[in-house]
Short mmCIF file of C-alpha atoms and ligand atoms in Angstrom, two decimals:
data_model
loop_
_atom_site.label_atom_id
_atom_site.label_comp_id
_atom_site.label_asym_id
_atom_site.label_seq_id
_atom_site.Cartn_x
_atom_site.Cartn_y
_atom_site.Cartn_z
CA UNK A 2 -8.50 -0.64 22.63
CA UNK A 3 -9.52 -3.49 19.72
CA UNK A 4 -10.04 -2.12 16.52
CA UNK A 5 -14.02 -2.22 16.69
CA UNK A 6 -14.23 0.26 19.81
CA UNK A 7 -12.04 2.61 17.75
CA UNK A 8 -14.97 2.59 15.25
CA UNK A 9 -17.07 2.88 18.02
CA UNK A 10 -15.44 6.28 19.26
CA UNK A 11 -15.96 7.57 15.31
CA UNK A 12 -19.68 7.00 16.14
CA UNK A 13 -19.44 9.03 18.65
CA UNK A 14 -17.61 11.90 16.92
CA UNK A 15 -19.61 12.04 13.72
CA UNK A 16 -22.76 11.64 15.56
CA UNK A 17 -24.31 8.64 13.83
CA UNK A 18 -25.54 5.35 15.20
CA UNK A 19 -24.13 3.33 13.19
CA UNK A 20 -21.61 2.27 10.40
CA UNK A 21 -21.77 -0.01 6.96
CA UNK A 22 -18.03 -0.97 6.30
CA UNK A 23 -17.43 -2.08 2.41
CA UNK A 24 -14.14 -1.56 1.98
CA UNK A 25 -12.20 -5.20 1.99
CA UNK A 26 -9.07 -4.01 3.88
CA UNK A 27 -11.04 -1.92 6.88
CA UNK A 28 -13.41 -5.18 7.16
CA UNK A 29 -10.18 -6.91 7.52
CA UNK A 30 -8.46 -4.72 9.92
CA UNK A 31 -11.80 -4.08 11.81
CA UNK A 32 -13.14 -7.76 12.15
CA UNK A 33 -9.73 -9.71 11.55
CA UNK A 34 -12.29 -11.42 8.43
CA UNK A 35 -9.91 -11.52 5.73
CA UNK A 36 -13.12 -12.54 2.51
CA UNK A 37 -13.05 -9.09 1.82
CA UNK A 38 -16.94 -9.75 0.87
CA UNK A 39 -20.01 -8.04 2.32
CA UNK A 40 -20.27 -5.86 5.17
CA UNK A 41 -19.36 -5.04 8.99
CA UNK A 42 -22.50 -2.98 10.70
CA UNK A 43 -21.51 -1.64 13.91
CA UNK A 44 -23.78 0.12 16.17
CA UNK A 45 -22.90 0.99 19.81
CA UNK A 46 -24.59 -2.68 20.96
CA UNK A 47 -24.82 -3.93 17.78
CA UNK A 48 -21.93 -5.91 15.70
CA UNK A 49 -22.86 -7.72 12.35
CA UNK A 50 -20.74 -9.09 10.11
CA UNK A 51 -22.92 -10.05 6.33
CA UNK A 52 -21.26 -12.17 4.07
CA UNK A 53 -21.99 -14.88 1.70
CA UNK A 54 -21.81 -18.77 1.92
CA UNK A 55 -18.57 -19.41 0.59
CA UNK A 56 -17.21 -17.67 3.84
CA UNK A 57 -19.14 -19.15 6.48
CA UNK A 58 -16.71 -21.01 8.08
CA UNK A 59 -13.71 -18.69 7.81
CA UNK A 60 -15.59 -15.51 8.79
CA UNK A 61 -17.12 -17.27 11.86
CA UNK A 62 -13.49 -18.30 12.68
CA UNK A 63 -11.75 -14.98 11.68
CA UNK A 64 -14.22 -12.58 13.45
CA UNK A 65 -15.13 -13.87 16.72
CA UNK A 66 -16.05 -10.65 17.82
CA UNK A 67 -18.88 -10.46 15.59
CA UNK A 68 -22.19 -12.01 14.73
CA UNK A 69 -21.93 -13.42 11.91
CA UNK A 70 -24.83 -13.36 9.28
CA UNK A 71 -25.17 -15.13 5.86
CA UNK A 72 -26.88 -13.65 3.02
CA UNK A 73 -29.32 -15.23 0.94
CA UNK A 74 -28.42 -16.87 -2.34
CA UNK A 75 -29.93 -13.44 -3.92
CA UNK A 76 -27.55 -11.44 -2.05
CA UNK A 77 -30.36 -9.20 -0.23
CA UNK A 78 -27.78 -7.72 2.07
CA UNK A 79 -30.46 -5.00 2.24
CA UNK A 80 -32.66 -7.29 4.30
CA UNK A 81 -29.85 -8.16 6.98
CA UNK A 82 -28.93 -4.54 7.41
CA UNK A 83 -32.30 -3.56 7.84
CA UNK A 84 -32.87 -6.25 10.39
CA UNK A 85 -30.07 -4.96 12.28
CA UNK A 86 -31.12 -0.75 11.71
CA UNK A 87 -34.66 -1.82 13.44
CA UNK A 88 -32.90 -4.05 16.32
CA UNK A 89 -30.74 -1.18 17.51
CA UNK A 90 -32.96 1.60 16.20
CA UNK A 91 -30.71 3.29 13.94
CA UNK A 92 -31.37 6.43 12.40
CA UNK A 93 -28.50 7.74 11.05
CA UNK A 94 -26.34 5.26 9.01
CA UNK A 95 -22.66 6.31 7.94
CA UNK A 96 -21.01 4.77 5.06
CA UNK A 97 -17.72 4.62 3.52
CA UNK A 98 -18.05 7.29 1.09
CA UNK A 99 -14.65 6.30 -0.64
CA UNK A 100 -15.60 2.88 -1.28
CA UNK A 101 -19.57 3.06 -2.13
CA UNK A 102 -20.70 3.10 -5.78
CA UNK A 103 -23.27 5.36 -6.89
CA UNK A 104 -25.75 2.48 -7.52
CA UNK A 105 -25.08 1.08 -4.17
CA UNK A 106 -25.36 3.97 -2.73
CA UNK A 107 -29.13 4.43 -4.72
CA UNK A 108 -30.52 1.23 -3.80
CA UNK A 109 -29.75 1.57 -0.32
CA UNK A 110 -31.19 4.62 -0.30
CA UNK A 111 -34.66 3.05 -1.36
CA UNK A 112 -34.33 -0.12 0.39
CA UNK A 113 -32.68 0.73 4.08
CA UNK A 114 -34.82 1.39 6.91
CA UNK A 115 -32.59 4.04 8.50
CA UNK A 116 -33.50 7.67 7.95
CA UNK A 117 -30.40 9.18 6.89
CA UNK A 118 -27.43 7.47 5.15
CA UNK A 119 -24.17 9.97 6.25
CA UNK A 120 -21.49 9.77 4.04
CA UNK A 121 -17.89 8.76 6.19
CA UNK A 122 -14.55 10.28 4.69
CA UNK A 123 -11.41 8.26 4.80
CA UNK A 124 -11.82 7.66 8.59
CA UNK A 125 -11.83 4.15 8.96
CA UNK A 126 -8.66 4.08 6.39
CA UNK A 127 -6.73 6.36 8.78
CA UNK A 128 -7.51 4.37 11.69
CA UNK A 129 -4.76 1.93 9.85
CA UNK A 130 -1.91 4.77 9.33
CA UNK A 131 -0.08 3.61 13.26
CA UNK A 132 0.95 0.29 12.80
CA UNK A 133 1.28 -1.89 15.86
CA UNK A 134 4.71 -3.95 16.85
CA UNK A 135 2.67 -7.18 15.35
CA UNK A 136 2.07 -5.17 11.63
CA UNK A 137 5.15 -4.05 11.88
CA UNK A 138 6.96 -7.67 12.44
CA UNK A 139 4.95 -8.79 9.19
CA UNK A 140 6.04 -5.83 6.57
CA UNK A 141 9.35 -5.91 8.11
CA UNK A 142 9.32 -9.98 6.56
CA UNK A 143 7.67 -9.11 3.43
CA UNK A 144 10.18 -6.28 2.69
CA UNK A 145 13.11 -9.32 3.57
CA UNK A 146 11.63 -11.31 1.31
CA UNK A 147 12.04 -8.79 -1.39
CA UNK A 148 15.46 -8.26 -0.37
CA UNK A 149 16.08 -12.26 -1.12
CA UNK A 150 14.48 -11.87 -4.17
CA UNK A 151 16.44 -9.09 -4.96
CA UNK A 152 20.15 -10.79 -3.87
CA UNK A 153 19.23 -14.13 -5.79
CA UNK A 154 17.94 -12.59 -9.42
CA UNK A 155 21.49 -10.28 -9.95
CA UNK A 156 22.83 -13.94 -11.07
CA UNK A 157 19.82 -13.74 -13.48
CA UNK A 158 19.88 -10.69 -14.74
CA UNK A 159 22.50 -10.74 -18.29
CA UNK A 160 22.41 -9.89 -22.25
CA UNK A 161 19.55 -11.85 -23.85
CA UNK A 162 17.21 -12.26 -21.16
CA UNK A 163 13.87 -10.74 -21.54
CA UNK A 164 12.06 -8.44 -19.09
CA UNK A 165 9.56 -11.24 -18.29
CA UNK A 166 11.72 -13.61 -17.12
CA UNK A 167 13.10 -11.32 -14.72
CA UNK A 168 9.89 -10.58 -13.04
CA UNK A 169 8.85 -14.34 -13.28
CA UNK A 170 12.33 -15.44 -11.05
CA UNK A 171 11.43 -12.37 -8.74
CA UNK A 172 8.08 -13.92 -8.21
CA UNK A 173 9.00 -17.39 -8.05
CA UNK A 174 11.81 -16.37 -5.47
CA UNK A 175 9.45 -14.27 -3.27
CA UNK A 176 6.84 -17.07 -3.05
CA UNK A 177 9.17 -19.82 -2.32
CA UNK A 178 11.04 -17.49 0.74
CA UNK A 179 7.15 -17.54 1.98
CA UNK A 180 5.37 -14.63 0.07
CA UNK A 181 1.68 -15.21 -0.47
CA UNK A 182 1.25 -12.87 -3.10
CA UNK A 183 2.37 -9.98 -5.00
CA UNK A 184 1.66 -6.64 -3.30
CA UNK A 185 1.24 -5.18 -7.18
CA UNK A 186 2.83 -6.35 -10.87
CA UNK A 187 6.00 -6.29 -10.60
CA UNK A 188 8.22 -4.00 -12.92
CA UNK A 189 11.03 -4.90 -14.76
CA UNK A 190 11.93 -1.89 -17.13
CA UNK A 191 15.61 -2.52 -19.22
CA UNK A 192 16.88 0.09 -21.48
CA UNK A 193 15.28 2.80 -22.55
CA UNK A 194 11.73 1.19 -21.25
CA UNK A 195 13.19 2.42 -17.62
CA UNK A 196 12.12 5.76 -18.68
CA UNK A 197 8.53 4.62 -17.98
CA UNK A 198 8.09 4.74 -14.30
CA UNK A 199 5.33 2.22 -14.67
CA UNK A 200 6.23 0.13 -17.70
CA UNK A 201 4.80 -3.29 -17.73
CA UNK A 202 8.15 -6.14 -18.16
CA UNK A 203 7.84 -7.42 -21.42
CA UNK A 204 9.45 -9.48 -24.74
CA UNK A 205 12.31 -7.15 -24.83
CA UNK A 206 15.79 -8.96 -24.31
CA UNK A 207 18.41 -7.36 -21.98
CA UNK A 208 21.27 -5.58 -23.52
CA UNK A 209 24.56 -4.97 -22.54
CA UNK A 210 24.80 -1.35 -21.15
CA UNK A 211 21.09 -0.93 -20.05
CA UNK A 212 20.02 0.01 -16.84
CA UNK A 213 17.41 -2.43 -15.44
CA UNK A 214 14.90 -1.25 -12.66
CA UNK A 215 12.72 -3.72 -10.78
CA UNK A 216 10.06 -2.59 -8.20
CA UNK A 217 8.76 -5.81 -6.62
CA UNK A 218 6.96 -6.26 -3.61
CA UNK A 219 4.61 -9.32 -2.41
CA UNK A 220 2.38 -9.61 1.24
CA UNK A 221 3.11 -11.99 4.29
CA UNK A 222 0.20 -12.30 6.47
CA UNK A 223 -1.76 -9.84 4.56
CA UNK A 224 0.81 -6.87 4.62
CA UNK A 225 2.42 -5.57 1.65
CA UNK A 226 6.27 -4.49 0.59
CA UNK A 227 7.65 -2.39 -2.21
CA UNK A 228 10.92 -2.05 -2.85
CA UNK A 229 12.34 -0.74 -6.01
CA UNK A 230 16.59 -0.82 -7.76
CA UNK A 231 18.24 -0.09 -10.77
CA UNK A 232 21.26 -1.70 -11.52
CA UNK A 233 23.70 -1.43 -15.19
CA UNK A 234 24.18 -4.80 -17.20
CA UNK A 235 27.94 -3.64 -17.86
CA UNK A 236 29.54 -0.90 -17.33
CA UNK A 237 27.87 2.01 -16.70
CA UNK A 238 28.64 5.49 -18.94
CA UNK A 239 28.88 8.94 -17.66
CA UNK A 240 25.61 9.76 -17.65
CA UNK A 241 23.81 6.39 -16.18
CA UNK A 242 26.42 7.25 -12.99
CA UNK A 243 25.11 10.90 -13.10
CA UNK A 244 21.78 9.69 -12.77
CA UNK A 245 22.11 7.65 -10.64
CA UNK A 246 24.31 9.06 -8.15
CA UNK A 247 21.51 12.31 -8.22
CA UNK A 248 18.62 9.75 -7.07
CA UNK A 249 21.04 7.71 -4.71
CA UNK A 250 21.82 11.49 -3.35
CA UNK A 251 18.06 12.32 -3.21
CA UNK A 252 17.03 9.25 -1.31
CA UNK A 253 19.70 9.24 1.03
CA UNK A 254 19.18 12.58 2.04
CA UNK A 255 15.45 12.13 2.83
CA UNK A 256 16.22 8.79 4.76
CA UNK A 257 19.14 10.47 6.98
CA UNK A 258 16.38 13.23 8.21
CA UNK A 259 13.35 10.96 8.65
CA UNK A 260 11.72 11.14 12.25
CA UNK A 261 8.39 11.72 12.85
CA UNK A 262 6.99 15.94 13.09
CA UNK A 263 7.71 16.99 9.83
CA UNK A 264 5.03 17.39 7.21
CA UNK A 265 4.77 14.98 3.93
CA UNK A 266 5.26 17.70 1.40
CA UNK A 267 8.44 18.43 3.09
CA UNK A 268 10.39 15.26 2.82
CA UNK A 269 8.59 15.31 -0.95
CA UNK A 270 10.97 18.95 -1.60
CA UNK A 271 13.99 17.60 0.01
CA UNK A 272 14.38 14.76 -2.48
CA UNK A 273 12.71 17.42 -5.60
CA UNK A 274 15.54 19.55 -4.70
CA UNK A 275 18.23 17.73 -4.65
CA UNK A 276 16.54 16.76 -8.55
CA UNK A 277 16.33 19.97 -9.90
CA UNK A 278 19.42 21.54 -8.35
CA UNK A 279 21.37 18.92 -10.22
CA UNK A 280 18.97 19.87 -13.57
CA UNK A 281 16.68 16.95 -14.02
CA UNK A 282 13.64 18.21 -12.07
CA UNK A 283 11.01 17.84 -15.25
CA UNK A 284 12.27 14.14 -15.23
CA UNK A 285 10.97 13.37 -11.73
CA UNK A 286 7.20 13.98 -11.95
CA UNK A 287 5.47 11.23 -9.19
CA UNK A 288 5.50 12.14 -5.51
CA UNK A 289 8.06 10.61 -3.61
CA UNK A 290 6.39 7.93 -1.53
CA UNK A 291 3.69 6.14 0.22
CA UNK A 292 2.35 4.43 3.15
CA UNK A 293 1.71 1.03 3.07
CA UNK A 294 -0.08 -1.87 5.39
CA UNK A 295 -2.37 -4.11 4.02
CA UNK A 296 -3.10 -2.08 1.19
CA UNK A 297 -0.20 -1.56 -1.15
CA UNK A 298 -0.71 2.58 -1.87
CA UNK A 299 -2.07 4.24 1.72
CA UNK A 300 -2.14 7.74 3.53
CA UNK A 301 -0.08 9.38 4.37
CA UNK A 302 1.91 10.20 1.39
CA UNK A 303 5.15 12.07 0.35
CA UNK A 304 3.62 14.41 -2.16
CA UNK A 305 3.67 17.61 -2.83
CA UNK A 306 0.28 18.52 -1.79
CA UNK A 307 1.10 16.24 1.41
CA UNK A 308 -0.21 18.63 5.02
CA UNK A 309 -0.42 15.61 7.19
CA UNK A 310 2.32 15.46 9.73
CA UNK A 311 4.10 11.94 9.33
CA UNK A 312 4.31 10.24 13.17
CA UNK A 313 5.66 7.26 14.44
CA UNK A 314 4.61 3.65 13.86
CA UNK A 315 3.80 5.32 10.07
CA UNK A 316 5.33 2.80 7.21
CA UNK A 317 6.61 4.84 4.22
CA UNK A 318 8.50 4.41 1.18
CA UNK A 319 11.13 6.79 -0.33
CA UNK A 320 11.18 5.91 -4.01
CA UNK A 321 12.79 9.10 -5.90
CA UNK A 322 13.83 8.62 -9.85
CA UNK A 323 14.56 10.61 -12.72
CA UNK A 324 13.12 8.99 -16.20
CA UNK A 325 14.75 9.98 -19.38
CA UNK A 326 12.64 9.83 -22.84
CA UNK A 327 14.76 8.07 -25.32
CA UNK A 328 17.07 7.14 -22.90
CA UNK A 329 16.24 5.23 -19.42
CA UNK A 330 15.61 5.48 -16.01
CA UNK A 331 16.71 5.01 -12.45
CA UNK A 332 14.42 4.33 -8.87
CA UNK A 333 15.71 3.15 -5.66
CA UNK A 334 13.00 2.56 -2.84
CA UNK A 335 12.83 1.61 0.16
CA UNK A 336 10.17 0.90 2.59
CA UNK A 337 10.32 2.33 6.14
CA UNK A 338 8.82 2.76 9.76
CA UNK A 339 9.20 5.25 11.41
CA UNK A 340 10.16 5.27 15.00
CA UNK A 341 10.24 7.80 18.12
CA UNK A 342 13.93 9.29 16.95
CA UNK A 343 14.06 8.35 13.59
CA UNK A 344 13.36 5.60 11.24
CA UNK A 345 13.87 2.09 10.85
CA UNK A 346 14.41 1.02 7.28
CA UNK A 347 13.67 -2.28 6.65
CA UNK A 348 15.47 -2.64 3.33
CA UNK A 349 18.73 -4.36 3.06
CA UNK A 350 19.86 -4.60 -0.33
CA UNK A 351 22.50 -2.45 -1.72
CA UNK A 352 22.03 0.61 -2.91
CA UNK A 353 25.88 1.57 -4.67
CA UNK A 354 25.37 1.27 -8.30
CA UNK A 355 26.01 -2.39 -9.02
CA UNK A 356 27.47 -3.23 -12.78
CA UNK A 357 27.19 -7.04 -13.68
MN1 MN B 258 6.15 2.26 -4.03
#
């Protein structure tokens, strides 16, 4: 079944006509029209694809399977969808409730021809969750790029070198081993700025006996890695090991029982346990993963508040850490699939606690 008649079936079960895509990645993973501008109407007979003119000729290449229409240099997308409404005689319209602003949302209320406009969950998201063997095959490179990225900058990484030009070699490295992009900013958090999950690299210089974490991650044919270490600048003291080993424990444990059936809050507690038991559970406050495809942060997660059963062909990352105030951090992620028995984990790179 192509990605279009799966929309098609959600027609079906939410009883509209028809559907307005918006959001950038589902237009994408719907049409194969990577502009990530305009919109994707698709009616049971009916299937539009609006966009402006700076995409004519990749969106007619990308998206065979769909007409495709070009707005007017005043961007009346209103007058194309309406065009299509009356040709198929749609009354109720659905629409991606998740990616919709309000004043979008008003001024197609006053200016679309279709009686009702039906606000859509996250169902066109979730359609992305089960990767195929050919979206699997492209985060499976991006991740080994990261992995090369992550092998070439321990050379890099000594006293007097600031957090910046860390992340710069990381990004250099990823694009020349094929990356297209970065999948997000990569962090590069030294000392006691690793006690910031999210800390953006900056001027500060590396010191002997910091702990350096770098979360990196950059898209090959539009899907996205992550992948996240920690490693000392010397020799590491008691407690640096102790944190360390906790997380190392944490991770490993959730990796060794991945397989698909079990709910995403559960895998969350095994790693949270493993935290607190060893005392540090207030220093571990963001869930424990995500999915990931061609959007960097997707559903399913490993949260807490996670119900979803996790199945196979879902991509996830197991990223546990404990952040100190005052003192530092430590993260080690990975990014996985997971497969009919288990997982696959498509990270490479060490994971013992390397001292340089
Ligand atoms: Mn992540």
């Amino acid at each position: 079944m192509t990605n279009y008649e799966r929309v098609e079936a959600i027609l079906d079960e939410k009883n509209i006509d028809a559907i307005l895509v918006s959001d950038g990645y589902n237009m994408r993973y719907i049409s194969g029209f990577t502009g990530a501008t305009g919109y994707l109407f698709i009616s049971k007979n009916v299937r539009k694809l609006f966009t402006d003119s700076r995409y004519t000729v990749a969106a007619k290449a990308q998206a065979p399977d769909f007409d495709v229409e070009i707005v007017d240099g005043g961007r009346n997308y209103a007058a194309l969808i309406n065009n299509a409404i009356e040709a198929d005689g749609v009354k109720k319209l659905g629409f991606e409730a998740n990616n919709f602003s309000y004043a979008q949302y008003e001024s197609f209320k006053k200016s679309l021809k279709a009686k009702e406009l039906v606000p859509v969950g996250n169902d066109l998201s979730l359609l992305r969750v089960k990767k195929t063997e050919e979206e699997i095959a492209n985060l499976r490179q991006a991740e080994h790029i990261g992995d090369i990225a992550f092998n070439e900058i321990l050379s890099h990484i000594k006293p007097g070198v600031t957090e910046l030009e860390i992340a710069a070699k990381i990004e250099y490295i990823m694009k020349c081993n094929g990356a297209e992009k970065l999948s997000f900013e990569t962090i590069v958090a030294a000392g006691i700025n690793g006690s910031k999950p999210h800390a953006e690299p900056g001027n500060y210089k590396i010191q002997s006996g910091d702990l350096v974490t770098m979360d990196f991650g950059c898209v090959y044919n539009g899907y996205c890695s992550d992948m996240t270490r920690t490693v000392c600048v010397g020799k590491a003291n008691a407690k640096q090991r102790e944190i360390y080993d906790i997380v190392l424990k944490a991770q490993t444990a959730v990796i060794d029982t991945l397989k698909p059936g079990m709910k995403g809050k559960e895998y969350d507690k095994i790693a949270r346990d493993i935290i607190a038991d060893a005392g540090y559970g207030e220093y571990f406050g963001h869930g424990l993963g995500h999915s990931v495809g061609l959007e960097i942060h997707e559903d399913p997660r490993f949260s807490v508040s996670e119900e979803r059963i996790i199945e196979a062909g879902t991509i996830i990352t197991v990223e546990p850490g404990i952040y100190i105030p005052d003192f530092g951090g430590v993260r080690i992620e990975d990014m996985l699939v997971l497969t009919e028995d288990g997982c696959e984990d498509f990270a490479h790179s060490r994971k013992d606690l390397i001292e340089l």
